[in-house]
Coordinates of C-alpha atoms in Angstrom, one line a residue:
M2 CA -40.6 136.2 -109.0
T3 CA -44.5 136.3 -109.4
H4 CA -45.8 138.0 -106.0
I5 CA -44.2 141.2 -105.0
V6 CA -45.2 143.5 -101.4
R7 CA -43.9 147.3 -101.6
E8 CA -44.1 148.7 -98.5
T9 CA -44.2 152.7 -97.7
D10 CA -44.4 154.7 -94.6
A11 CA -45.6 157.6 -96.4
I12 CA -49.8 157.2 -96.5
V13 CA -50.3 159.3 -99.3
I14 CA -47.8 157.3 -101.8
G15 CA -49.6 154.4 -100.8
E16 CA -53.1 155.4 -101.4
A17 CA -51.9 157.1 -104.7
L18 CA -50.6 153.7 -105.5
R19 CA -53.3 151.8 -104.7
S20 CA -56.2 153.8 -106.4
S21 CA -56.2 155.9 -109.2
S22 CA -59.1 158.5 -107.8
G23 CA -58.1 161.7 -108.0
W24 CA -54.5 161.1 -107.6
D25 CA -54.2 160.9 -111.6
R26 CA -55.1 164.3 -111.9
S27 CA -52.4 165.8 -109.1
Q28 CA -49.0 167.4 -110.2
Y29 CA -47.6 164.0 -110.1
G30 CA -50.5 162.0 -111.4
A31 CA -48.3 160.7 -114.5
L32 CA -45.9 159.2 -112.3
F33 CA -48.2 157.7 -110.2
S34 CA -49.9 156.0 -113.2
Q35 CA -46.5 154.9 -114.8
T36 CA -45.7 153.3 -111.5
R37 CA -49.2 151.3 -110.6
D38 CA -48.7 150.0 -114.5
L39 CA -45.1 148.6 -113.7
L40 CA -46.5 147.5 -110.2
Y41 CA -49.2 145.3 -111.9
F42 CA -48.4 144.6 -115.2
D43 CA -45.2 142.6 -114.7
F44 CA -46.2 140.4 -111.5
T45 CA -49.4 138.0 -110.7
K46 CA -50.1 139.6 -107.6
S47 CA -48.8 143.2 -106.5
V48 CA -49.5 144.7 -102.9
I49 CA -48.7 148.3 -101.8
S50 CA -48.9 148.0 -97.7
V51 CA -48.6 151.0 -95.8
C52 CA -46.5 150.8 -92.3
N53 CA -45.4 153.0 -89.6
R54 CA -42.0 154.5 -89.9
A55 CA -41.2 152.8 -86.5
C56 CA -41.9 149.3 -87.9
N57 CA -39.5 150.0 -90.9
R58 CA -36.5 151.1 -89.4
V59 CA -34.3 149.1 -91.1
A60 CA -35.2 150.2 -94.6
D61 CA -35.6 153.6 -93.2
S62 CA -31.6 153.4 -92.1
L63 CA -30.5 151.9 -95.7
A64 CA -32.2 155.0 -97.3
A65 CA -30.8 157.4 -95.0
Y66 CA -27.3 156.1 -95.5
G67 CA -27.6 156.0 -99.5
A68 CA -29.0 159.5 -99.5
S69 CA -25.6 160.4 -97.5
L70 CA -23.5 158.8 -100.2
V71 CA -21.6 161.0 -102.5
A72 CA -23.1 161.4 -105.6
G73 CA -21.9 158.6 -108.1
A74 CA -20.5 156.5 -105.1
S75 CA -22.0 153.4 -104.4
K76 CA -21.9 150.6 -101.5
I77 CA -22.7 147.4 -102.0
F78 CA -22.7 144.7 -98.9
I79 CA -22.7 141.3 -100.4
D80 CA -21.2 138.9 -97.6
H81 CA -21.9 141.1 -94.8
V82 CA -24.6 143.1 -93.1
P83 CA -23.8 146.7 -92.5
E84 CA -22.4 147.4 -88.6
F85 CA -25.4 150.2 -88.2
V86 CA -28.1 147.7 -88.9
I87 CA -27.2 144.7 -86.5
P88 CA -28.9 146.5 -83.6
L89 CA -31.9 147.5 -85.5
V90 CA -32.6 143.9 -86.6
S91 CA -31.7 142.4 -83.6
G92 CA -34.1 144.4 -81.8
D93 CA -36.8 142.9 -84.5
K94 CA -36.2 139.5 -82.4
P95 CA -39.1 137.6 -80.8
G96 CA -38.7 138.9 -76.9
A97 CA -36.2 141.1 -77.9
H98 CA -36.8 145.0 -76.3
V99 CA -35.9 148.1 -77.5

């Protein structure tokens, strides 16, 4: 894997990861700098994309599900899609009305 696209719905995070101007002097500057180093060091092409949360409903639902798990618990979906994701994905089909 040499090309990677990272998506976020947080405009400030997207700006901070795309540019070091000003953000590296914030209280989270070291975190932004280290994240940029990881993004651009190991990959030939790395893109940070900011999209509206409504366009990222599947990722938002999966993140909320993961955050709701009890500390130390994990859930891996290897051979099937979680039931709560199916309606979100089917709404992304061409011609589908949400």
